[in-house]
PDB file of C-alpha atoms and ligand atoms in Angstrom:
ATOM      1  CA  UNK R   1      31.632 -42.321  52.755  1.00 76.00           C
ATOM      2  CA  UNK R   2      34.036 -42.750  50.337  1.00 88.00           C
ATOM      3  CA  UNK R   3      36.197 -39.665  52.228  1.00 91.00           C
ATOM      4  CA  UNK R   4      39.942 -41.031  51.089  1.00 94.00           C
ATOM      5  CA  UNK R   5      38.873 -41.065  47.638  1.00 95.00           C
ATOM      6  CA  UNK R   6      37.391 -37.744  47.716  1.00 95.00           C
ATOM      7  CA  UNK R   7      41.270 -36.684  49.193  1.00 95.00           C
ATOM      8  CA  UNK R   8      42.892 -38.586  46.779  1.00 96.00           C
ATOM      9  CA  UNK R   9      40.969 -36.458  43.549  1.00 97.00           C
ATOM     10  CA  UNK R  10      41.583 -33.358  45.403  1.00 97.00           C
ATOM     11  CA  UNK R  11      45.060 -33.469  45.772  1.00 97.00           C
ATOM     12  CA  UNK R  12      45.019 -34.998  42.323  1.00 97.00           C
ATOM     13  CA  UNK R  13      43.340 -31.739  41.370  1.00 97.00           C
ATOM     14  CA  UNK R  14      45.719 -29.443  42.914  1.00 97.00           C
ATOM     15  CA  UNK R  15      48.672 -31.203  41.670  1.00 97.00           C
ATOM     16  CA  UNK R  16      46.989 -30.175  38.429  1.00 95.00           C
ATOM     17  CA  UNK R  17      47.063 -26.767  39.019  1.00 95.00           C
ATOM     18  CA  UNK R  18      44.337 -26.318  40.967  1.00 97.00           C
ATOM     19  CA  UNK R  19      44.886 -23.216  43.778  1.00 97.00           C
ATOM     20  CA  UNK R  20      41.425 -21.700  45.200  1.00 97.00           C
ATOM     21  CA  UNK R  21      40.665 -23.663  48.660  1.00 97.00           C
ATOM     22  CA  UNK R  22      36.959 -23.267  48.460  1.00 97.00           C
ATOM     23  CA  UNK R  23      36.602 -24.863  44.997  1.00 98.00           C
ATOM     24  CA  UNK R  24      38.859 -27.525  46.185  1.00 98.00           C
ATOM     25  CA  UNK R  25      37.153 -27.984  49.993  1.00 97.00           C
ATOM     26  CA  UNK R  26      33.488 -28.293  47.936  1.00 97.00           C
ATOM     27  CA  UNK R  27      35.002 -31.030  45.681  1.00 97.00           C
ATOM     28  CA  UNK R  28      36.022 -32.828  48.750  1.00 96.00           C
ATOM     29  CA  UNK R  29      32.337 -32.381  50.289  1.00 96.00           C
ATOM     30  CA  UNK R  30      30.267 -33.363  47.489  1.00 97.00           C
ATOM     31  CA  UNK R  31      29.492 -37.031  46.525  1.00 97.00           C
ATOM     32  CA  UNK R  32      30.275 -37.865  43.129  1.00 97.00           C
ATOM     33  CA  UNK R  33      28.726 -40.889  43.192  1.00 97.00           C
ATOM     34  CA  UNK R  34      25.119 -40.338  43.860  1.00 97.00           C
ATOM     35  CA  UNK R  35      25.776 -38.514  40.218  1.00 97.00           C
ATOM     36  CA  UNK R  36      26.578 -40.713  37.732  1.00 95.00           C
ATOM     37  CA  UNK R  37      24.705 -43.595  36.854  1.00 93.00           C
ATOM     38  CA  UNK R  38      24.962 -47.335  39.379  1.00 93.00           C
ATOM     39  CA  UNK R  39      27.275 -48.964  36.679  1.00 92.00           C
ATOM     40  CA  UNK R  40      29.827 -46.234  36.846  1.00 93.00           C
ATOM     41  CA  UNK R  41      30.424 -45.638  40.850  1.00 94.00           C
ATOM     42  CA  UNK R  42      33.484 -47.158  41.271  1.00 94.00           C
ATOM     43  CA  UNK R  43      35.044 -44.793  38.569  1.00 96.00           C
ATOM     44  CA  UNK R  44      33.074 -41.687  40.209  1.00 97.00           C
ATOM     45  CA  UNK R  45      36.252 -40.610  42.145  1.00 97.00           C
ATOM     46  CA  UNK R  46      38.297 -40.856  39.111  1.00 97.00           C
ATOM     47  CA  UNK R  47      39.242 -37.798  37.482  1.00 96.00           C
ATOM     48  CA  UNK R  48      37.323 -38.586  33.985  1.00 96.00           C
ATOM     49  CA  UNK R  49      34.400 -37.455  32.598  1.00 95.00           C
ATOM     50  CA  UNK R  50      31.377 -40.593  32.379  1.00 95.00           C
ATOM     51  CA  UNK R  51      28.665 -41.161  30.304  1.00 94.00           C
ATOM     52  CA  UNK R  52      25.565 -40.123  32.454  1.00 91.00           C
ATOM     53  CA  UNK R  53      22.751 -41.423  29.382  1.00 90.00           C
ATOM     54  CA  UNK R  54      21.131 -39.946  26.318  1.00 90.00           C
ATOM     55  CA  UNK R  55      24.372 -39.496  25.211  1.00 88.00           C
ATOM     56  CA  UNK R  56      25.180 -36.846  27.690  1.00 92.00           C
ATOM     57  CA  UNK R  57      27.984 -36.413  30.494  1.00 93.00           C
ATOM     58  CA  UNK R  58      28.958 -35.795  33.251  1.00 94.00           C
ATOM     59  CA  UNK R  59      32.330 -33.712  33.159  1.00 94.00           C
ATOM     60  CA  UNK R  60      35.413 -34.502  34.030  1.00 96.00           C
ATOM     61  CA  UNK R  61      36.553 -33.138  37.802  1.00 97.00           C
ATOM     62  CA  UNK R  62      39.374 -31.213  36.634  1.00 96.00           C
ATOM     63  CA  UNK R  63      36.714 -29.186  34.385  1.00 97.00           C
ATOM     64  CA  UNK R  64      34.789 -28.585  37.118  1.00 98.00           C
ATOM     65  CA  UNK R  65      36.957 -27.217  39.294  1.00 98.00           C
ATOM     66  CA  UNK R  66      38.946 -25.244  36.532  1.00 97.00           C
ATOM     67  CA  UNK R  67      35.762 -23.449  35.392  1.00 98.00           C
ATOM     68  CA  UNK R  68      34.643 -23.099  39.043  1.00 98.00           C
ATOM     69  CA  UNK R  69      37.975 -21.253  40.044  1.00 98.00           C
ATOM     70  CA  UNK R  70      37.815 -19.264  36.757  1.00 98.00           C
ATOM     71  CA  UNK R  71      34.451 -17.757  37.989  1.00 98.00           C
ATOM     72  CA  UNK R  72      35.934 -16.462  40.749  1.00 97.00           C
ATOM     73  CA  UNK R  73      33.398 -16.038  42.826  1.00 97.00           C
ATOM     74  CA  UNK R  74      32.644 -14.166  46.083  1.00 92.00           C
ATOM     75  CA  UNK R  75      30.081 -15.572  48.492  1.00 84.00           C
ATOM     76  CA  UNK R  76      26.733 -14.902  48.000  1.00 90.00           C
ATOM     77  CA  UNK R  77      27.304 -14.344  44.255  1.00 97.00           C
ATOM     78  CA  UNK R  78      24.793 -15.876  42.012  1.00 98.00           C
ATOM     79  CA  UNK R  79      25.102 -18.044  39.278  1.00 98.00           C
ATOM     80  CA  UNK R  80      23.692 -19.221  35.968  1.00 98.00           C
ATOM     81  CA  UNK R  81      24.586 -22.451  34.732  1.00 98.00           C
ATOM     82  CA  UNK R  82      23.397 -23.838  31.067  1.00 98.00           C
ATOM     83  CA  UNK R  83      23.415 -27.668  30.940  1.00 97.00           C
ATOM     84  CA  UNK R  84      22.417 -29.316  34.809  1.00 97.00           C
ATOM     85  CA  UNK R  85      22.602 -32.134  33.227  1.00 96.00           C
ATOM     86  CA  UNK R  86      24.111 -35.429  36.135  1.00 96.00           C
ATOM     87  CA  UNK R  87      24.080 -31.807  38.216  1.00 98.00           C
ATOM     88  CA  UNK R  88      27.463 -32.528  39.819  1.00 98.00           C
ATOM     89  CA  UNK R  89      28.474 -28.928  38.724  1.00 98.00           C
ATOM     90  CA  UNK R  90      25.666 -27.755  39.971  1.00 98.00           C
ATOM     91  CA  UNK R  91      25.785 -29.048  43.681  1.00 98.00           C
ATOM     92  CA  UNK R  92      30.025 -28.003  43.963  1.00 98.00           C
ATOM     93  CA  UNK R  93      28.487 -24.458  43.647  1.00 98.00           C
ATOM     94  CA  UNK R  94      25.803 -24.835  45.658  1.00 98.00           C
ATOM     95  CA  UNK R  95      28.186 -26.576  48.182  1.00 97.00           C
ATOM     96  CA  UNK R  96      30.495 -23.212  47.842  1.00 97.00           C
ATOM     97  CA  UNK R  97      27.531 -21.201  49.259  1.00 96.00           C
ATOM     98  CA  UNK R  98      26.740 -19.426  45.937  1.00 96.00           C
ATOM     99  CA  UNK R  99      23.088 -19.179  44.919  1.00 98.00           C
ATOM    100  CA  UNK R 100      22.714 -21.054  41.560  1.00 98.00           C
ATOM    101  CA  UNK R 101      20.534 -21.145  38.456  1.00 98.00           C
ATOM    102  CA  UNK R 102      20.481 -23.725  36.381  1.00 98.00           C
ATOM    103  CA  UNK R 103      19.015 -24.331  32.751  1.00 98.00           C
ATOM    104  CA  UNK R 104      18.749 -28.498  30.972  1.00 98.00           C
ATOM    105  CA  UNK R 105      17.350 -29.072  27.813  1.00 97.00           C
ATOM    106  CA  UNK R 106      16.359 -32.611  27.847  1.00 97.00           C
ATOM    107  CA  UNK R 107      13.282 -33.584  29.885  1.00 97.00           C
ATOM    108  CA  UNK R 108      14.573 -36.707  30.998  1.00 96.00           C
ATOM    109  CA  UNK R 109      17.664 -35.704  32.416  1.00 96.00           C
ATOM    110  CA  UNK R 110      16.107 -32.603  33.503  1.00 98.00           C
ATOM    111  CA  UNK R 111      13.649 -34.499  35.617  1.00 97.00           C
ATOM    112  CA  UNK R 112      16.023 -36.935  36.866  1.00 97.00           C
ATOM    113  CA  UNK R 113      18.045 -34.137  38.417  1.00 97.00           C
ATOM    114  CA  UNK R 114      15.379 -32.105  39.829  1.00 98.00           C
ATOM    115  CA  UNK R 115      14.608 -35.253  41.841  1.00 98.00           C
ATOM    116  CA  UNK R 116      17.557 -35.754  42.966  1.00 98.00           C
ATOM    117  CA  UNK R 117      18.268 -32.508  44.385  1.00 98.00           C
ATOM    118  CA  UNK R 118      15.269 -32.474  46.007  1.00 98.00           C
ATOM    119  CA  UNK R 119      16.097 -35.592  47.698  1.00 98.00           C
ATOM    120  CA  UNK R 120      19.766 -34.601  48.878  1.00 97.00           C
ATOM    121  CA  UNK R 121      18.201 -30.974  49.930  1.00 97.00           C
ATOM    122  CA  UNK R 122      20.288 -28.893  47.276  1.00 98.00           C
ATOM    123  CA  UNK R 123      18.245 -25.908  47.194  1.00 98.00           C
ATOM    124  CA  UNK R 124      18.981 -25.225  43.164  1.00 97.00           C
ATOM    125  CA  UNK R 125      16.891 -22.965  40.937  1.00 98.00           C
ATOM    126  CA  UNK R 126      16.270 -25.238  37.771  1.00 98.00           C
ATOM    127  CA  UNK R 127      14.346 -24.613  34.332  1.00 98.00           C
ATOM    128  CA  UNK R 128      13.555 -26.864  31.756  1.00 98.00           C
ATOM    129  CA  UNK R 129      14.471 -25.130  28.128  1.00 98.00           C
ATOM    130  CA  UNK R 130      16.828 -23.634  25.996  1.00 98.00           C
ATOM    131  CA  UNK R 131      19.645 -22.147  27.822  1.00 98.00           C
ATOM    132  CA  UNK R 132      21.748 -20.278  25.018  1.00 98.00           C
ATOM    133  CA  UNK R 133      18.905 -17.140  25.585  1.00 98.00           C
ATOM    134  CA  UNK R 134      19.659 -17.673  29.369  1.00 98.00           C
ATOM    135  CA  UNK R 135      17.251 -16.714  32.227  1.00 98.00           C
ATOM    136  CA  UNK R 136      16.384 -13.315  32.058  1.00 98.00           C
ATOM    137  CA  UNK R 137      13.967 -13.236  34.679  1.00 98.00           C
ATOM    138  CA  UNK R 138      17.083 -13.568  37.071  1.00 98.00           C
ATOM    139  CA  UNK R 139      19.719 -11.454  35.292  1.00 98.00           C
ATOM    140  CA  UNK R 140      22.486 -10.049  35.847  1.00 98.00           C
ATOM    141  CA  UNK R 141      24.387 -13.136  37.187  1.00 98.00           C
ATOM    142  CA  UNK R 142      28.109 -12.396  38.409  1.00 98.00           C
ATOM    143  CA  UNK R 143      28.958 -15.645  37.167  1.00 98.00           C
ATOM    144  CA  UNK R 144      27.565 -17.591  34.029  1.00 98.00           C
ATOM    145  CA  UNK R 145      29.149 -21.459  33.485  1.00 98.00           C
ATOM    146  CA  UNK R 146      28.467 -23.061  30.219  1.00 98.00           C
ATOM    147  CA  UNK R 147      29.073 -26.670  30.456  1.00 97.00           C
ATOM    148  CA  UNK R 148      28.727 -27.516  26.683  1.00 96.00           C
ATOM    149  CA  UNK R 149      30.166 -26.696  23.319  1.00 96.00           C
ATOM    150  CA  UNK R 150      28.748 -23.828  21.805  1.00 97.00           C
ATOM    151  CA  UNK R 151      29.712 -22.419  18.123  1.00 97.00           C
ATOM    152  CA  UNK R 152      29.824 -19.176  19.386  1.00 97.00           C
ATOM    153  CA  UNK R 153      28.994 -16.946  22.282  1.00 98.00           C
ATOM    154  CA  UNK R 154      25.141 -16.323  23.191  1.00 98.00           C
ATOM    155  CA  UNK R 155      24.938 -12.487  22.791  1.00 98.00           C
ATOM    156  CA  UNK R 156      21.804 -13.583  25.210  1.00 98.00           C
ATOM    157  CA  UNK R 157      24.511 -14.827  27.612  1.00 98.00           C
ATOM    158  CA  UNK R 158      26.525 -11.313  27.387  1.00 98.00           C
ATOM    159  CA  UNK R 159      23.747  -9.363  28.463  1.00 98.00           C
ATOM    160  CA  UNK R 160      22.639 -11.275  31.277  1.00 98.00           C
ATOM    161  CA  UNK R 161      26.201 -10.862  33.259  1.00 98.00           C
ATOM    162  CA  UNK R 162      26.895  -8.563  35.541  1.00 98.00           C
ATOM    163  CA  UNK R 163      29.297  -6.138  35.466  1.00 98.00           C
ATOM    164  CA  UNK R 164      32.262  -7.410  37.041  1.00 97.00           C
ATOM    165  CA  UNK R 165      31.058 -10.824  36.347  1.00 98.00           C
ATOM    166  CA  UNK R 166      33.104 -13.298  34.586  1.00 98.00           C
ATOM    167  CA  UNK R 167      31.488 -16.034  31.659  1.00 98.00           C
ATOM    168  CA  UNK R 168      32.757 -19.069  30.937  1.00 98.00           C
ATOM    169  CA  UNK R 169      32.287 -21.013  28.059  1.00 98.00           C
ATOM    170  CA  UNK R 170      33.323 -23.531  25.513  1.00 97.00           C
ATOM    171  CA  UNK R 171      33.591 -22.361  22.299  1.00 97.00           C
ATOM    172  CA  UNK R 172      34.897 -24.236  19.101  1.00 95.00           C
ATOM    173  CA  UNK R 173      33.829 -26.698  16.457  1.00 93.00           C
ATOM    174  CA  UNK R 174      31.585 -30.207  17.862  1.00 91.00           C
ATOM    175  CA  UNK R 175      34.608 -31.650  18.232  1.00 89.00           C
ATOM    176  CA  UNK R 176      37.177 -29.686  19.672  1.00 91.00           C
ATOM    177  CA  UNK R 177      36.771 -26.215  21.985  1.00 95.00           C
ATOM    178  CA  UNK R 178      38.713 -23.783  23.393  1.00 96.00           C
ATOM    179  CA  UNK R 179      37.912 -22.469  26.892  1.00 97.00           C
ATOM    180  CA  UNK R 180      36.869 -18.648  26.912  1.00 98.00           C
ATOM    181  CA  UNK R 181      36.815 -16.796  30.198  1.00 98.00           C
ATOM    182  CA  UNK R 182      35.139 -13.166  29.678  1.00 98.00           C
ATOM    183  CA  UNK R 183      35.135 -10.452  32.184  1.00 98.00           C
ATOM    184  CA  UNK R 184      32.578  -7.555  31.545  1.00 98.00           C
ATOM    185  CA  UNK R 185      34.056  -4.949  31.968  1.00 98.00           C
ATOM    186  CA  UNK R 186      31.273  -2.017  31.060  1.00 97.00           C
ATOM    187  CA  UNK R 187      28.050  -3.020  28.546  1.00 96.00           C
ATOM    188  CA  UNK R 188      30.033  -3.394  25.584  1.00 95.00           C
ATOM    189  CA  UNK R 189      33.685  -4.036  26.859  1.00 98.00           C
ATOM    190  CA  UNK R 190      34.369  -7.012  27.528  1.00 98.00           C
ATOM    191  CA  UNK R 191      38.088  -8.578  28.500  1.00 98.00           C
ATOM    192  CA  UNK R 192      38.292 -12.704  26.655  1.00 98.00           C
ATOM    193  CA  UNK R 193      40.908 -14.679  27.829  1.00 97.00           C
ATOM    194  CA  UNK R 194      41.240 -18.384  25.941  1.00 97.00           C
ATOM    195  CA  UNK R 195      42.561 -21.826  27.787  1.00 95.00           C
ATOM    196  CA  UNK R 196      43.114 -24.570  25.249  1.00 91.00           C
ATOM    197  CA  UNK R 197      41.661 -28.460  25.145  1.00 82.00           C
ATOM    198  CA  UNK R 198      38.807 -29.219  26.902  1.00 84.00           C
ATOM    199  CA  UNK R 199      36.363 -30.933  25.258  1.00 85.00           C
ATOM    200  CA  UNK R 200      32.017 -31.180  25.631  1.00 90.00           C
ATOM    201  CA  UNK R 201      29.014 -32.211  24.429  1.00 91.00           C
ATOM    202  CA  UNK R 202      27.508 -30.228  21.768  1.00 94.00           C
ATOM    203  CA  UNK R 203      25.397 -26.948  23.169  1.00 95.00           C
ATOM    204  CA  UNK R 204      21.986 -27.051  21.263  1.00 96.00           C
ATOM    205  CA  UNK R 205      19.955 -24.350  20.750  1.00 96.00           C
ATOM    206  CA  UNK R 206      18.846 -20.439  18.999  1.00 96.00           C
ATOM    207  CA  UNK R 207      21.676 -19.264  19.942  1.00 96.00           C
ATOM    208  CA  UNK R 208      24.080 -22.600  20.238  1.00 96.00           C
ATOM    209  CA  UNK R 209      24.121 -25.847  17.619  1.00 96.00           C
ATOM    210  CA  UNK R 210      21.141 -26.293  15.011  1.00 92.00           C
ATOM    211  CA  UNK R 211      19.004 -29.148  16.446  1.00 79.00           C
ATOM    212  CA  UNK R 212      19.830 -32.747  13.820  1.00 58.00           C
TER     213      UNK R 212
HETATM  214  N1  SAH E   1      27.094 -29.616  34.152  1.00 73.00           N
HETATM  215  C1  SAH E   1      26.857 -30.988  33.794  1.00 73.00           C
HETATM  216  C2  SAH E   1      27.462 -31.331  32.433  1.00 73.00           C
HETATM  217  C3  SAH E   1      26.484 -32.080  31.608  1.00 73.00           C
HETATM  218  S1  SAH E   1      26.863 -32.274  29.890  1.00 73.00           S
HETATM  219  C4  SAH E   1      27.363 -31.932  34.882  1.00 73.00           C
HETATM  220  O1  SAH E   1      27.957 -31.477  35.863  1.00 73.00           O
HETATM  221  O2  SAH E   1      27.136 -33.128  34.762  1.00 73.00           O
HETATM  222  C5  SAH E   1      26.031 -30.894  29.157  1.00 73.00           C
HETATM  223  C6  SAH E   1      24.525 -30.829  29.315  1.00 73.00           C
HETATM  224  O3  SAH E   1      24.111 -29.676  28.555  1.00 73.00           O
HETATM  225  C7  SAH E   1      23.735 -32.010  28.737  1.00 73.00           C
HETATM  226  O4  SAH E   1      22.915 -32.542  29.739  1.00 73.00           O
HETATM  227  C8  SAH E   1      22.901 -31.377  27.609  1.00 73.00           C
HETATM  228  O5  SAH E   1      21.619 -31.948  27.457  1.00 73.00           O
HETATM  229  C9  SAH E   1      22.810 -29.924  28.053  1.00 73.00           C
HETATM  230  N2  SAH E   1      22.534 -28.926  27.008  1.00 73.00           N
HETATM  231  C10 SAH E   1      22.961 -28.889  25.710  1.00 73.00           C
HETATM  232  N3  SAH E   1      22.472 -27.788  25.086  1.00 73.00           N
HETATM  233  C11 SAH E   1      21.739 -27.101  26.018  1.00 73.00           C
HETATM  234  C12 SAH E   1      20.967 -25.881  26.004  1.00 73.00           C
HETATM  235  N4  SAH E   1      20.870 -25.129  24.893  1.00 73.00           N
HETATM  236  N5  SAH E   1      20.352 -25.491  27.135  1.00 73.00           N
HETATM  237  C13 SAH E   1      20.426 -26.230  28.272  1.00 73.00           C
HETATM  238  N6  SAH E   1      21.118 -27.388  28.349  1.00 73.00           N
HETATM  239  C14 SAH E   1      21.768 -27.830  27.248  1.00 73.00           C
END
């Protein structure tokens, strides 16, 4: 279903700049549109980010896949991502093989997810809580995504990557963000490289946003 759409976004997506094959070949395997809300399928092959409820969404394609090929990840790598939220991201990782963690803070759209993968059979490790202190039980992760704004970067987040392992996060004022990409390099060395203009719901937590 839905297949010449899901061609149509990719090549949109590569014509964007969009270069690593597997990132590209999960986008065209994963249905959108069982992850965004009824009113909003005929724009789920669109490349724009939709509102997904309690003010949350889901992100834009081109977001996806940028912070998915900025991971760069080898198979069998695993993953920690803070905000499931419609859990789109989510199942394009789990889709490229990698074994993924993933952390929601709001019960309703944690629950709404968690049933959902469990009835499309996406085998995803997911936690209810505050994901700016990560999930240590699980560390060190070769990859860590952060799909929402955060003031700063969790130092919690820092520890829990690998070495090797590359971060990515949005990091900026509520409004605006700039993209960092960190490789750890050693315990304390750490490589940042910044992408401008994305923009993401607010990251809430110890080590994010103040609750209001
Ligand atoms: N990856 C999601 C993007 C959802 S928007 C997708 O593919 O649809 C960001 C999500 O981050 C929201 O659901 C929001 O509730 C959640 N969030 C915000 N702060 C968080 C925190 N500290 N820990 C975990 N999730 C958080």
């Amino acid at each position: 279903m839905h297949e010449r759409e899901k061609l149509e976004l990719v090549d949109k997506l590569s014509e964007k700049g969009i270069t690593n094959i597997y990132v590209l070949k999960a986008i065209s395997e994963v249905d959108r549109h069982k992850y965004v809300p009824k009113a909003m399928r005929q724009h789920a092959y669109k490349d724009v980010a939709l509102p997904i409820g309690y003010g949350q969404t889901i992100s834009q394609p081109y977001t996806v896949a940028f912070m998915t090929q900025a991971l760069n990840l080898k198979p069998n790598a695993k993953v920690l991502e803070i905000g499931t939220g419609s859990g789109y991201q989510a199942a394009v990782l789990f889709r490229m093989g990698v074994q993924v963690f993933s952390i929601e803070r709001q019960f309703e759209i944690y629950s709404q997810t968690r049933k959902l993968f469990d009835q499309l059979g996406i085998r995803i490790n997911t936690k209810f809580g505050d994901g700016t202190i990560g999930w240590d039980e699980y560390a060190p992760y070769n990859g860590i995504i952060v799909t929402a704004g955060s003031p700063d970067i969790p130092p919690s987040l820092k520890k829990q990557l690998a070495i090797g392992g590359k971060l990515v996060i949005p990091v900026g004022t509520k409004d605006s963000q700039i993209l960092k990409i960190i490789s750890k390099k050693s315990d304390d060395e750490f490589e940042i490289k910044n992408v401008p203009e994305f923009s993401f719901v607010p990251l809430i937590g110890r080590e994010g946003w103040n609750q209001k």
